[in-house]
């Protein structure tokens, strides 16, 4: 009996690793739990096994599909791995007959291919993993520094994947509402009284509260004119990740005209969201009228969008078709109505960049920060910067322009 | 007083207290009164959204309960709070008197120590009939509070863990206003009747000026309204609302003017326009041109 059980346990652990490779965060702790759960529920039928594993290894609704497919493929032949072990030639779990495989399936299949090649003595495996990690590290390093404009399709895909990593640990800001906190500074009367009652008033244990934190609101004005095209697409992808992560993000696109795409951004699926945005926007890759578009924003949207003094990201190279006409006035108004105005300019990637164009010279005096945005490194720096408390009216001064 | 039954009756009701409403607004108000659902009023600042609630309360003889929203508004400030100092004292007294814990527990969270805030107040029965509840500038409160309102506005009840659920015998006449500094969530709008309060047209604005500033001469009031109406056609960052028109009229009366002239306009423009850019744009030639065209139309 112990022999059979051992195989089952091993299989469950392998299955957990497979899920991890397919993108479901399954740690060793949960794998142990799964083994326990299966032991407790018994494996009278396949569906019992399915639901025991499901209960322990899945914790979000959107993981269900991946789990389901992985389960069907893995447990169709539980001996799969043992056989793979003996032959060192893993049988392909999914037939190559279908040319186009749907997305989650591909993820699972990829996971299969990585996990299945596990049957190695322990030390050797560790070596391999270390080597592997080094590889990915240097690769990632390269990717981090690479200009969006020079990326291949595959690199873009990987960069987009890497962006997801940037989004989640988004820093918060304090609000004026409170939550209980032992190390808070303010006395929580309600909780204190309740605590006193419990002891009939004999002892007063003071309860404290601290300000609640929330995601800072963010408004993005993104230039989608011809010169910005490649960056705009990358940033849209990045913004979509932000949009699904946080409620308070508003996105406006501009070229020759301004379009509010906030609602389209909320669509969960990135491809659907982007195609809906493409429908809304009529001026992809055209010219830029920054002044007119900022004016449109200031007049039609600013009071509705900038109520909580959000951070405004102005993403443009500042190359204006109208040579900065009327731009300074609108930039000043924008800067005055928001909490912080951050200008992201891909042109800053050039070391010898000088603010020479009229458009750039018009906006520059009013921005709080001026940052490059052309590769993953700069996006990462941006995310970090967004989390800091907004500087109070400390305007950015371009070196050499202060005089 | 009875609730109005028709749109005309609603208009009359408001007119009785010098509120000149247009038909669409009166219809929305009538529906909300009849069906017991909140009325959600959105529009530029200074178009008389808050005023409706005041007028409604005054003409129906109901109590007006106002909840002014602000960032950080929470249940303790909007619904109820316990009177902590008194509770604390009670506990000390009980300690000295040697009362048992159970009586203390039942005593300490009783009505005696409850501080009612506007929302809870609005749910309490009133012999004069359900009060008018004004939730003013909801767009200033943050989303968590908006979500809290969802329950109150649809079920008209509030749960106090220590006391139980307080339910209104009849829904209060609720007016929610927003200046649209941010969008209010659809879920809340769905529970309300919606009305957009726009700037009035010339005839209605003239009526408003006449009823609100009775001491103003006919010529001046016509000029004022004509000028403000023309001004709203200009490209302004913030257009003047009805409240600004009334302010301006009163300012002119205080200065003993009986007619507009360019110099007076330049001096008093600050009563109408609240942005320096706007004032700089209008002052001088533009103001003079506007005044000229007002006089031409009047002639």
XYZ file of C-alpha atoms in Angstrom:
702
model
C 0.000 0.000 0.000
C 2.752 2.387 0.969
C 4.226 2.063 -2.481
C 1.022 3.107 -4.232
C 0.498 5.938 -1.833
C 3.980 7.155 -2.467
C 3.275 7.429 -6.161
C 0.108 9.365 -5.519
C 1.864 11.794 -3.214
C 4.626 12.230 -5.711
C 2.109 12.811 -8.450
C 0.288 15.430 -6.452
C 3.522 17.249 -5.809
C 4.393 17.049 -9.485
C 0.973 18.300 -10.363
C 1.466 21.242 -8.024
C 4.744 22.031 -9.730
C 3.034 21.831 -13.082
C 0.453 24.361 -11.946
C 3.178 26.616 -10.689
C 4.895 26.469 -14.031
C 1.570 27.293 -15.680
C 1.324 30.448 -13.665
C -0.817 29.516 -10.674
C 1.030 30.474 -7.489
C 1.225 27.123 -5.716
C 3.833 26.973 -2.990
C 5.107 23.861 -1.226
C 2.758 24.588 1.663
C -0.256 24.308 -0.536
C 1.083 21.164 -2.151
C 1.331 19.577 1.290
C -2.188 20.709 2.006
C -3.335 19.130 -1.231
C -1.750 15.825 -0.281
C -3.494 15.986 3.087
C -6.792 16.896 1.488
C -6.632 14.038 -0.954
C -5.758 11.716 1.908
C -8.728 12.924 3.896
C -11.227 12.849 1.061
C -9.981 9.596 -0.416
C -9.693 9.012 -4.105
C -12.756 6.930 -4.775
C -13.384 8.705 -8.054
C -11.610 11.057 -10.355
C -14.059 13.835 -9.595
C -13.284 13.537 -5.867
C -9.645 13.963 -6.696
C -10.448 16.899 -8.936
C -12.380 18.801 -6.313
C -9.984 18.027 -3.472
C -7.132 19.384 -5.523
C -9.233 22.260 -6.739
C -10.148 23.225 -3.196
C -6.551 23.381 -2.111
C -4.616 24.538 -5.145
C -6.922 27.116 -6.701
C -7.835 30.309 -4.957
C -9.038 32.577 -7.688
C -11.790 32.175 -10.177
C -9.655 32.964 -13.177
C -7.251 30.122 -12.348
C -9.988 27.611 -12.863
C -9.488 27.137 -16.574
C -5.768 26.534 -16.342
C -6.322 24.143 -13.482
C -8.994 22.295 -15.383
C -6.861 21.771 -18.450
C -3.773 20.870 -16.482
C -5.797 18.368 -14.506
C -7.238 16.697 -17.557
C -3.871 16.389 -19.210
C -1.946 15.349 -16.146
C -4.282 12.821 -14.607
C -5.356 11.319 -17.900
C -2.246 9.256 -17.501
C -0.865 9.447 -14.008
C 1.982 7.196 -15.051
C 3.024 9.792 -17.569
C 5.854 11.115 -15.481
C 7.227 7.757 -14.505
C 7.355 6.742 -18.094
C 8.933 10.019 -19.018
C 11.492 9.350 -16.343
C 12.481 6.007 -17.776
C 12.737 7.144 -21.362
C 13.961 10.689 -20.777
C 11.830 11.516 -23.718
C 8.678 13.139 -22.500
C 5.687 12.323 -24.643
C 4.058 15.429 -25.841
C 0.943 15.777 -23.724
C -0.918 17.841 -26.258
C -1.156 16.675 -29.812
C 0.502 18.876 -32.372
C -2.386 18.178 -34.691
C -4.114 21.469 -33.939
C -2.067 24.274 -35.389
C -3.548 27.048 -33.288
C -3.891 26.280 -29.620
C -5.855 28.610 -27.417
C -3.918 30.748 -24.978
C -4.371 29.003 -21.622
C -3.755 25.670 -23.285
C -0.446 26.944 -24.554
C 0.469 28.008 -21.065
C -0.308 24.569 -19.746
C 1.510 22.867 -22.554
C 4.582 24.980 -21.982
C 4.431 24.147 -18.308
C 4.242 20.468 -19.192
C 7.344 20.692 -21.243
C 9.333 22.412 -18.540
C 8.193 20.312 -15.614
C 8.314 16.970 -17.345
C 12.010 17.133 -17.909
C 12.600 16.867 -14.210
C 13.898 13.320 -13.764
C 17.473 14.068 -12.834
C 19.550 13.338 -9.779
C 19.131 16.096 -7.259
C 22.559 17.790 -7.429
C 22.600 17.907 -11.177
C 19.173 19.461 -11.200
C 20.278 22.197 -8.853
C 23.202 22.978 -11.092
C 21.000 23.231 -14.066
C 18.589 25.500 -12.278
C 21.309 27.826 -11.181
C 22.619 28.043 -14.671
C 19.148 28.613 -15.969
C 18.512 31.383 -13.509
C 21.672 33.139 -14.590
C 20.570 32.945 -18.169
C 17.188 34.425 -17.514
C 18.731 37.032 -15.343
C 21.081 38.341 -17.985
C 18.343 38.071 -20.547
C 16.065 40.049 -18.379
C 18.822 42.561 -17.840
C 19.044 43.082 -21.564
C 15.317 43.365 -21.872
C 15.179 45.901 -19.083
C 17.490 48.249 -20.912
C 16.200 47.706 -24.388
C 14.376 50.528 -26.080
C 10.746 49.697 -26.822
C 11.264 50.886 -30.345
C 13.924 48.284 -31.056
C 12.188 45.274 -29.594
C 11.184 42.244 -31.622
C 7.658 40.897 -31.378
C 8.813 38.224 -28.985
C 10.656 40.720 -26.852
C 7.618 42.937 -26.738
C 5.557 40.025 -25.510
C 8.099 39.337 -22.803
C 8.363 42.979 -21.876
C 4.612 43.103 -21.487
C 4.812 40.097 -19.256
C 7.502 41.764 -17.206
C 5.336 44.843 -16.800
C 2.810 42.809 -14.865
C 5.469 42.378 -12.219
C 5.723 46.137 -11.909
C 2.104 46.754 -11.261
C 1.123 44.773 -8.227
C 3.252 46.275 -5.450
C 1.883 49.708 -6.164
C 2.474 52.085 -3.277
C -0.426 53.669 -1.465
C -1.282 57.041 -0.056
C -3.038 58.000 3.159
C -6.669 59.018 3.242
C -8.654 60.808 5.888
C -10.545 57.696 6.900
C -9.257 55.418 9.646
C -8.776 51.768 10.464
C -7.797 50.068 13.720
C -4.064 49.933 14.186
C -2.156 48.981 17.317
C 0.642 51.335 16.457
C -1.654 54.126 15.335
C -1.408 57.577 16.812
C -5.062 58.388 17.371
C -7.254 56.901 20.061
C -10.055 54.685 18.802
C -12.831 55.546 21.268
C -15.295 53.026 19.986
C -12.910 50.101 20.329
C -11.595 51.333 23.674
C -15.046 51.482 25.235
C -15.896 48.031 23.942
C -12.687 46.669 25.393
C -13.400 48.330 28.735
C -16.849 46.816 28.847
C -15.439 43.375 28.502
C -13.671 43.806 31.801
C -16.517 45.734 33.397
C -14.456 48.896 33.434
C -11.631 47.501 35.514
C -8.954 47.906 32.945
C -8.640 50.346 30.142
C -6.755 48.952 27.189
C -6.393 51.770 24.771
C -7.169 50.981 21.163
C -5.648 53.070 18.423
C -6.382 53.841 14.843
C -4.369 54.997 11.869
C -5.288 56.526 8.536
C -6.473 54.113 5.898
C -4.379 53.920 2.760
C -5.613 53.771 -0.800
C -4.281 53.745 -4.299
C -3.488 57.262 -5.366
C -5.657 58.459 -8.240
C -3.895 58.729 -11.549
C -4.760 60.550 -14.765
C -2.815 59.736 -17.909
C -2.646 61.851 -21.035
C -1.013 59.722 -23.673
C 0.237 60.984 -27.007
C -0.594 58.536 -29.811
C 0.782 60.505 -32.736
C 3.087 58.985 -35.340
C 6.353 59.727 -33.567
C 5.087 58.101 -30.379
C 3.471 55.050 -31.884
C 5.654 52.264 -30.555
C 5.810 53.741 -27.059
C 2.116 54.448 -27.015
C 1.303 50.818 -27.655
C 3.613 49.618 -24.914
C 2.237 52.168 -22.506
C -1.334 51.278 -23.331
C -0.506 47.753 -22.356
C 1.062 48.963 -19.156
C -1.925 51.190 -18.420
C -4.291 48.318 -18.985
C -2.458 46.381 -16.319
C -2.849 49.378 -14.039
C -6.515 49.762 -14.923
C -7.402 46.221 -13.937
C -5.395 46.642 -10.775
C -6.816 49.907 -9.562
C -10.152 51.641 -9.736
C -8.996 55.223 -9.910
C -7.241 55.525 -13.211
C -8.388 57.722 -16.046
C -6.811 57.541 -19.455
C -7.028 60.066 -22.268
C -5.391 59.619 -25.643
C -4.480 62.508 -27.864
C -3.001 63.213 -31.242
C -4.884 65.787 -33.184
C -7.841 65.357 -30.829
C -8.547 64.137 -27.324
C -10.323 60.858 -26.570
C -11.352 59.540 -23.168
C -10.742 55.795 -23.183
C -11.176 55.176 -19.461
C -14.218 52.947 -19.859
C -12.676 50.869 -22.601
C -9.633 50.364 -20.392
C -11.743 48.669 -17.748
C -12.400 45.740 -20.069
C -10.537 42.886 -18.385
C -9.152 41.224 -21.467
C -6.268 43.259 -22.808
C -6.839 42.461 -26.475
C -10.509 43.332 -26.292
C -9.716 46.519 -24.418
C -7.134 47.594 -26.964
C -9.370 46.843 -29.932
C -12.191 48.812 -28.335
C -9.798 51.696 -27.805
C -8.746 51.448 -31.431
C -12.403 51.849 -32.414
C -12.805 54.919 -30.242
C -9.703 56.705 -31.408
C -9.775 58.305 -34.813
C -6.338 59.808 -34.958
C -3.831 57.010 -34.490
C -0.372 57.850 -35.705
C -1.310 61.218 -37.073
C 0.069 64.615 -36.192
C 0.131 66.192 -32.754
C -1.675 69.280 -31.572
C -0.632 69.204 -27.958
C -1.870 72.697 -27.170
C -5.346 72.147 -28.563
C -5.680 68.768 -26.867
C -4.526 70.047 -23.496
C -6.973 72.882 -23.873
C -9.762 70.426 -24.603
C -8.788 68.463 -21.515
C -8.605 71.551 -19.322
C -11.983 72.805 -20.404
C -14.007 69.670 -20.684
C -12.455 67.236 -18.268
C -10.195 68.841 -15.727
C -12.827 69.622 -13.139
C -14.253 66.145 -13.418
C -10.940 64.285 -13.482
C -8.678 66.295 -11.254
C -10.899 66.615 -8.180
C -8.691 64.660 -5.766
C -5.481 66.285 -6.904
C -4.246 63.198 -8.678
C -0.891 62.671 -10.280
C -1.092 63.469 -13.965
C 1.183 61.630 -16.357
C 1.684 63.523 -19.553
C 3.248 61.118 -22.014
C 4.483 62.855 -25.129
C 7.688 63.650 -26.969
C 6.587 67.278 -27.091
C 7.031 67.475 -30.848
C 4.085 69.686 -31.652
C 2.709 70.344 -35.114
C 1.579 73.770 -34.064
C 5.008 74.663 -32.691
C 3.843 75.090 -29.123
C 1.164 77.625 -29.967
C -0.852 78.412 -26.831
C 0.718 75.417 -25.152
C 2.297 77.246 -22.223
C -1.039 78.644 -21.012
C -2.704 75.244 -21.051
C 0.267 73.480 -19.496
C 0.243 76.007 -16.688
C -3.473 75.534 -16.071
C -3.057 71.769 -16.053
C -0.169 71.987 -13.609
C -2.174 74.230 -11.310
C -5.211 71.971 -11.197
C -3.548 68.659 -10.420
C -1.501 67.346 -7.533
C 1.602 66.586 -9.518
C 2.404 66.810 -13.175
C 4.886 64.237 -14.411
C 6.092 64.434 -17.957
C 7.243 61.201 -19.521
C 9.253 61.781 -22.632
C 10.907 58.979 -24.601
C 13.285 61.500 -26.169
C 15.062 61.708 -22.840
C 16.730 58.400 -23.664
C 19.289 60.319 -25.677
C 22.118 61.487 -23.506
C 22.534 64.639 -25.472
C 18.877 65.574 -25.387
C 18.327 69.322 -25.161
C 14.906 70.934 -24.817
C 15.072 72.805 -28.072
C 11.706 72.339 -29.727
C 9.137 75.028 -29.010
C 6.603 72.516 -27.708
C 9.027 71.131 -25.164
C 10.159 74.564 -24.055
C 6.543 75.579 -23.537
C 5.635 72.694 -21.237
C 8.872 72.245 -19.345
C 8.599 75.197 -16.927
C 5.380 73.782 -15.450
C 6.135 70.124 -14.847
C 7.108 68.725 -11.467
C 9.095 65.874 -12.923
C 10.585 65.043 -16.265
C 11.357 61.385 -16.857
C 12.348 59.129 -19.684
C 9.989 56.361 -20.684
C 11.399 54.065 -23.282
C 12.296 50.798 -21.586
C 11.321 48.596 -18.684
C 13.892 50.198 -16.411
C 12.341 53.598 -16.848
C 8.844 52.199 -16.257
C 10.073 50.611 -13.083
C 11.533 53.896 -11.928
C 8.259 55.545 -12.786
C 6.224 53.142 -10.684
C 8.551 53.790 -7.799
C 8.260 57.528 -8.225
C 4.471 57.377 -8.329
C 4.402 55.894 -4.874
C 6.289 58.728 -3.253
C 4.368 61.566 -1.708
C 3.876 64.315 -4.249
C 6.401 67.053 -3.875
C 4.850 70.306 -2.891
C 5.104 72.708 -5.753
C 8.744 71.941 -6.351
C 8.881 72.510 -10.052
C 11.344 70.646 -12.162
C 14.180 72.679 -13.583
C 16.002 71.440 -16.622
C 19.730 71.729 -16.200
C 20.825 74.730 -18.147
C 17.358 76.179 -18.417
C 17.239 77.606 -14.932
C 19.356 80.623 -15.833
C -48.853 70.065 3.565
C -49.799 67.355 1.098
C -47.347 66.162 -1.522
C -48.100 67.538 -4.991
C -49.982 65.263 -7.385
C -49.220 66.855 -10.758
C -46.337 68.609 -12.437
C -48.249 71.906 -12.253
C -48.799 71.444 -8.540
C -45.070 70.800 -8.120
C -44.203 73.952 -10.028
C -46.645 75.921 -7.896
C -45.251 74.433 -4.724
C -41.753 75.590 -5.627
C -42.978 78.939 -6.926
C -44.701 79.608 -3.618
C -41.237 79.885 -2.081
C -39.774 81.871 -4.980
C -38.121 78.938 -6.703
C -38.573 79.126 -10.445
C -38.111 75.618 -11.779
C -38.354 74.359 -15.324
C -40.680 71.546 -16.285
C -38.152 68.765 -16.578
C -36.889 69.395 -13.072
C -40.417 69.575 -11.666
C -41.277 66.283 -13.331
C -38.272 64.511 -11.896
C -39.056 65.930 -8.470
C -42.684 64.863 -8.679
C -41.683 61.321 -9.634
C -39.242 61.048 -6.794
C -41.826 62.315 -4.301
C -44.526 59.998 -5.583
C -42.436 56.861 -5.826
C -40.326 57.449 -2.737
C -36.989 57.316 -4.475
C -34.127 59.806 -4.095
C -33.696 62.585 -6.613
C -30.187 62.888 -7.962
C -29.394 66.410 -9.104
C -26.302 67.096 -11.107
C -25.162 70.357 -12.626
C -22.810 73.288 -12.551
C -22.255 74.956 -9.190
C -24.656 77.801 -8.519
C -27.653 76.520 -10.455
C -29.857 76.046 -7.398
C -29.582 72.356 -6.631
C -29.256 72.744 -2.898
C -31.958 75.378 -2.901
C -34.561 72.862 -4.085
C -34.252 70.851 -0.894
C -34.585 73.955 1.251
C -37.620 75.132 -0.670
C -39.191 71.697 -0.546
C -38.785 71.464 3.206
C -40.118 74.953 3.773
C -43.165 74.639 1.540
C -44.140 71.156 2.732
C -43.516 72.058 6.351
C -41.032 69.255 6.836
C -37.790 69.176 8.723
C -34.675 69.691 6.581
C -31.782 67.426 7.421
C -28.595 68.276 5.623
C -25.575 66.067 5.212
C -22.706 68.014 3.710
C -20.244 65.572 2.175
C -16.486 65.929 2.334
C -13.485 63.730 1.797
C -13.034 61.387 4.732
C -16.702 61.431 5.698
C -17.430 58.137 7.439
C -20.299 56.381 9.139
C -19.444 57.899 12.534
C -19.949 61.391 11.159
C -22.864 60.609 8.858
C -24.962 58.020 10.680
C -24.366 57.728 14.408
C -21.729 57.817 17.058
C -21.651 56.801 20.698
C -21.162 59.436 23.341
C -17.842 58.163 24.637
C -17.213 60.600 27.502
C -20.632 59.829 28.957
C -20.144 56.121 28.483
C -16.801 56.357 30.188
C -18.379 58.170 33.107
C -21.127 55.586 33.327
C -18.568 52.835 33.506
C -16.736 54.630 36.290
C -19.986 55.161 38.200
C -20.957 51.538 37.782
C -17.555 50.566 39.056
C -18.010 52.730 42.140
C -21.599 51.598 42.703
C -20.782 47.949 42.155
C -23.361 47.268 39.452
C -23.198 43.986 37.633
C -21.564 43.696 34.233
C -24.727 42.657 32.441
C -26.768 45.692 33.438
C -23.844 47.880 32.489
C -23.594 46.279 29.091
C -27.288 46.739 28.357
C -27.219 50.301 29.649
C -24.134 51.580 27.977
C -25.293 50.940 24.423
C -28.774 52.335 24.789
C -30.468 55.281 23.104
C -29.274 57.448 25.965
C -25.711 57.372 24.727
C -26.451 57.433 21.031
C -25.560 60.569 19.080
C -27.679 60.720 15.991
C -26.058 62.077 12.866
C -28.014 63.251 9.798
C -28.706 59.883 8.161
C -30.040 58.245 11.301
C -31.976 61.394 12.115
C -33.635 61.245 8.718
C -34.886 57.718 9.371
C -36.580 58.631 12.652
C -40.369 58.987 12.602
C -41.603 62.578 12.549
C -45.210 63.668 13.272
C -44.962 66.252 10.494
C -44.170 63.522 7.988
C -40.886 62.171 6.656
C -38.213 64.897 6.635
C -36.358 66.238 3.599
C -32.912 64.698 3.513
C -30.337 66.675 1.587
C -27.122 64.832 0.777
C -25.116 67.728 -0.547
C -22.166 67.489 -2.934
C -21.840 63.752 -2.831
C -18.974 63.968 -5.327
C -16.793 65.303 -2.513
C -17.179 62.178 -0.375
C -15.060 59.192 -1.260
C -16.227 55.947 -2.817
C -16.519 53.887 0.393
C -19.125 56.310 1.665
C -20.981 56.186 -1.612
C -21.114 52.411 -1.301
C -22.460 52.752 2.231
C -25.252 54.987 0.976
C -26.447 52.283 -1.396
C -28.014 50.326 1.456
C -29.475 53.350 3.183
C -31.020 54.808 0.047
C -32.646 51.630 -1.179
C -33.821 50.005 2.064
C -34.093 53.111 4.247
C -32.519 51.328 7.139
C -29.359 51.476 9.200
C -27.914 48.715 11.289
C -26.391 49.584 14.643
C -24.716 46.414 15.896
C -25.467 47.160 19.561
C -29.080 48.218 19.097
C -30.363 46.478 16.019
C -31.783 47.760 12.776
C -33.431 51.147 12.547
C -35.922 51.345 9.726
C -37.727 54.473 8.564
C -41.553 54.216 8.752
C -41.669 56.120 5.466
C -38.715 57.055 3.256
C -37.437 60.611 3.744
C -37.742 62.926 0.740
C -34.188 62.632 -0.419
C -32.248 65.012 -2.642
C -28.694 64.122 -3.603
C -26.603 66.775 -5.314
C -23.333 66.592 -7.188
C -21.171 69.210 -8.879
C -19.623 66.523 -11.006
C -16.078 66.953 -9.797
C -16.034 63.213 -10.275
C -18.504 60.715 -11.656
C -20.843 59.089 -9.162
C -21.064 55.336 -9.493
C -23.807 53.925 -11.703
C -25.083 51.706 -8.892
C -26.088 54.759 -6.898
C -27.528 56.641 -9.844
C -29.674 53.648 -10.672
C -31.466 53.926 -7.346
C -32.370 57.558 -7.970
C -34.284 59.698 -10.395
C -31.824 61.788 -12.286
C -32.080 65.415 -13.317
C -29.479 67.654 -14.883
C -29.872 71.197 -13.607
C -28.789 73.533 -16.355
C -28.390 77.278 -16.509
C -31.847 78.806 -16.951
C -32.850 80.540 -20.161
C -33.255 84.313 -20.227
C -36.962 84.376 -19.407
C -36.610 82.052 -16.427
C -33.497 83.776 -15.152
C -35.314 87.099 -15.311
C -38.143 85.570 -13.282
C -35.631 84.319 -10.752
C -33.979 87.725 -10.435
C -37.364 89.414 -10.007
C -38.501 87.043 -7.291
C -35.205 86.904 -5.422
C -34.183 90.564 -5.620
C -37.468 92.421 -5.363
C -35.870 95.872 -5.002
C -34.243 95.863 -8.448
C -35.531 98.063 -11.218
C -36.892 96.514 -14.390
C -34.215 97.984 -16.630
C -31.311 96.812 -14.508
C -32.654 93.306 -14.080
C -33.162 92.969 -17.843
C -29.654 94.223 -18.484
C -28.136 91.979 -15.865
C -29.834 88.867 -17.185
C -29.061 89.796 -20.773
C -25.414 90.358 -19.937
C -25.026 87.118 -17.974
C -26.731 85.122 -20.722
C -24.352 86.609 -23.304
C -21.435 86.002 -20.981
C -22.241 82.288 -20.829
C -21.800 82.187 -24.587
C -18.198 83.344 -24.209
C -15.355 80.904 -23.751
C -14.974 80.884 -20.000
C -13.244 78.497 -17.713
C -16.094 78.760 -15.230
C -19.421 80.113 -16.406
C -21.394 82.207 -13.925
C -24.291 80.375 -12.267
C -27.640 81.736 -11.123
C -26.169 82.334 -7.692
C -23.567 84.610 -9.299
C -26.278 86.494 -11.216
C -28.084 87.167 -7.939
C -24.856 88.172 -6.201
C -24.075 90.569 -8.972
C -27.563 92.068 -8.940
C -27.351 92.623 -5.202
C -23.902 94.148 -5.587
C -25.189 96.578 -8.197
C -28.122 97.516 -5.992
C -25.758 98.066 -3.083
C -23.779 100.437 -5.311
C -27.021 102.316 -6.160
C -26.789 101.582 -9.857
C -29.961 101.643 -11.907
C -28.353 100.710 -15.214
C -25.204 98.996 -16.407
C -22.246 100.926 -17.741
C -18.827 99.641 -18.804
C -16.969 101.060 -15.813
C -19.366 99.478 -13.313
C -19.117 96.126 -15.069
C -15.324 96.202 -14.913
C -15.417 97.041 -11.213
C -17.911 94.364 -10.219
C -16.907 91.546 -12.556
C -15.472 89.680 -9.587
C -18.998 88.924 -8.403
C -19.653 87.018 -11.621
C -16.368 85.424 -12.580
C -14.161 83.498 -10.233
C -11.055 82.891 -12.324
C -8.474 85.588 -12.920
C -7.995 84.411 -16.534
C -11.703 84.792 -17.183
C -11.858 88.258 -15.637
C -8.843 89.410 -17.623
C -10.439 88.128 -20.817
C -13.786 89.819 -20.312
C -12.781 93.082 -18.666
C -12.609 96.080 -20.966
C -13.467 95.729 -24.637
C -15.228 92.361 -24.458
C -17.444 93.568 -21.631
C -18.241 96.705 -23.584
C -19.153 94.725 -26.703
C -21.374 92.395 -24.680
C -23.153 95.336 -23.120
C -23.669 96.904 -26.523
C -25.243 93.780 -27.943
C -27.479 93.491 -24.852
C -28.717 97.025 -25.461
C -29.251 96.322 -29.148
C -31.429 93.295 -28.427
C -33.350 95.251 -25.828
C -34.001 98.088 -28.244
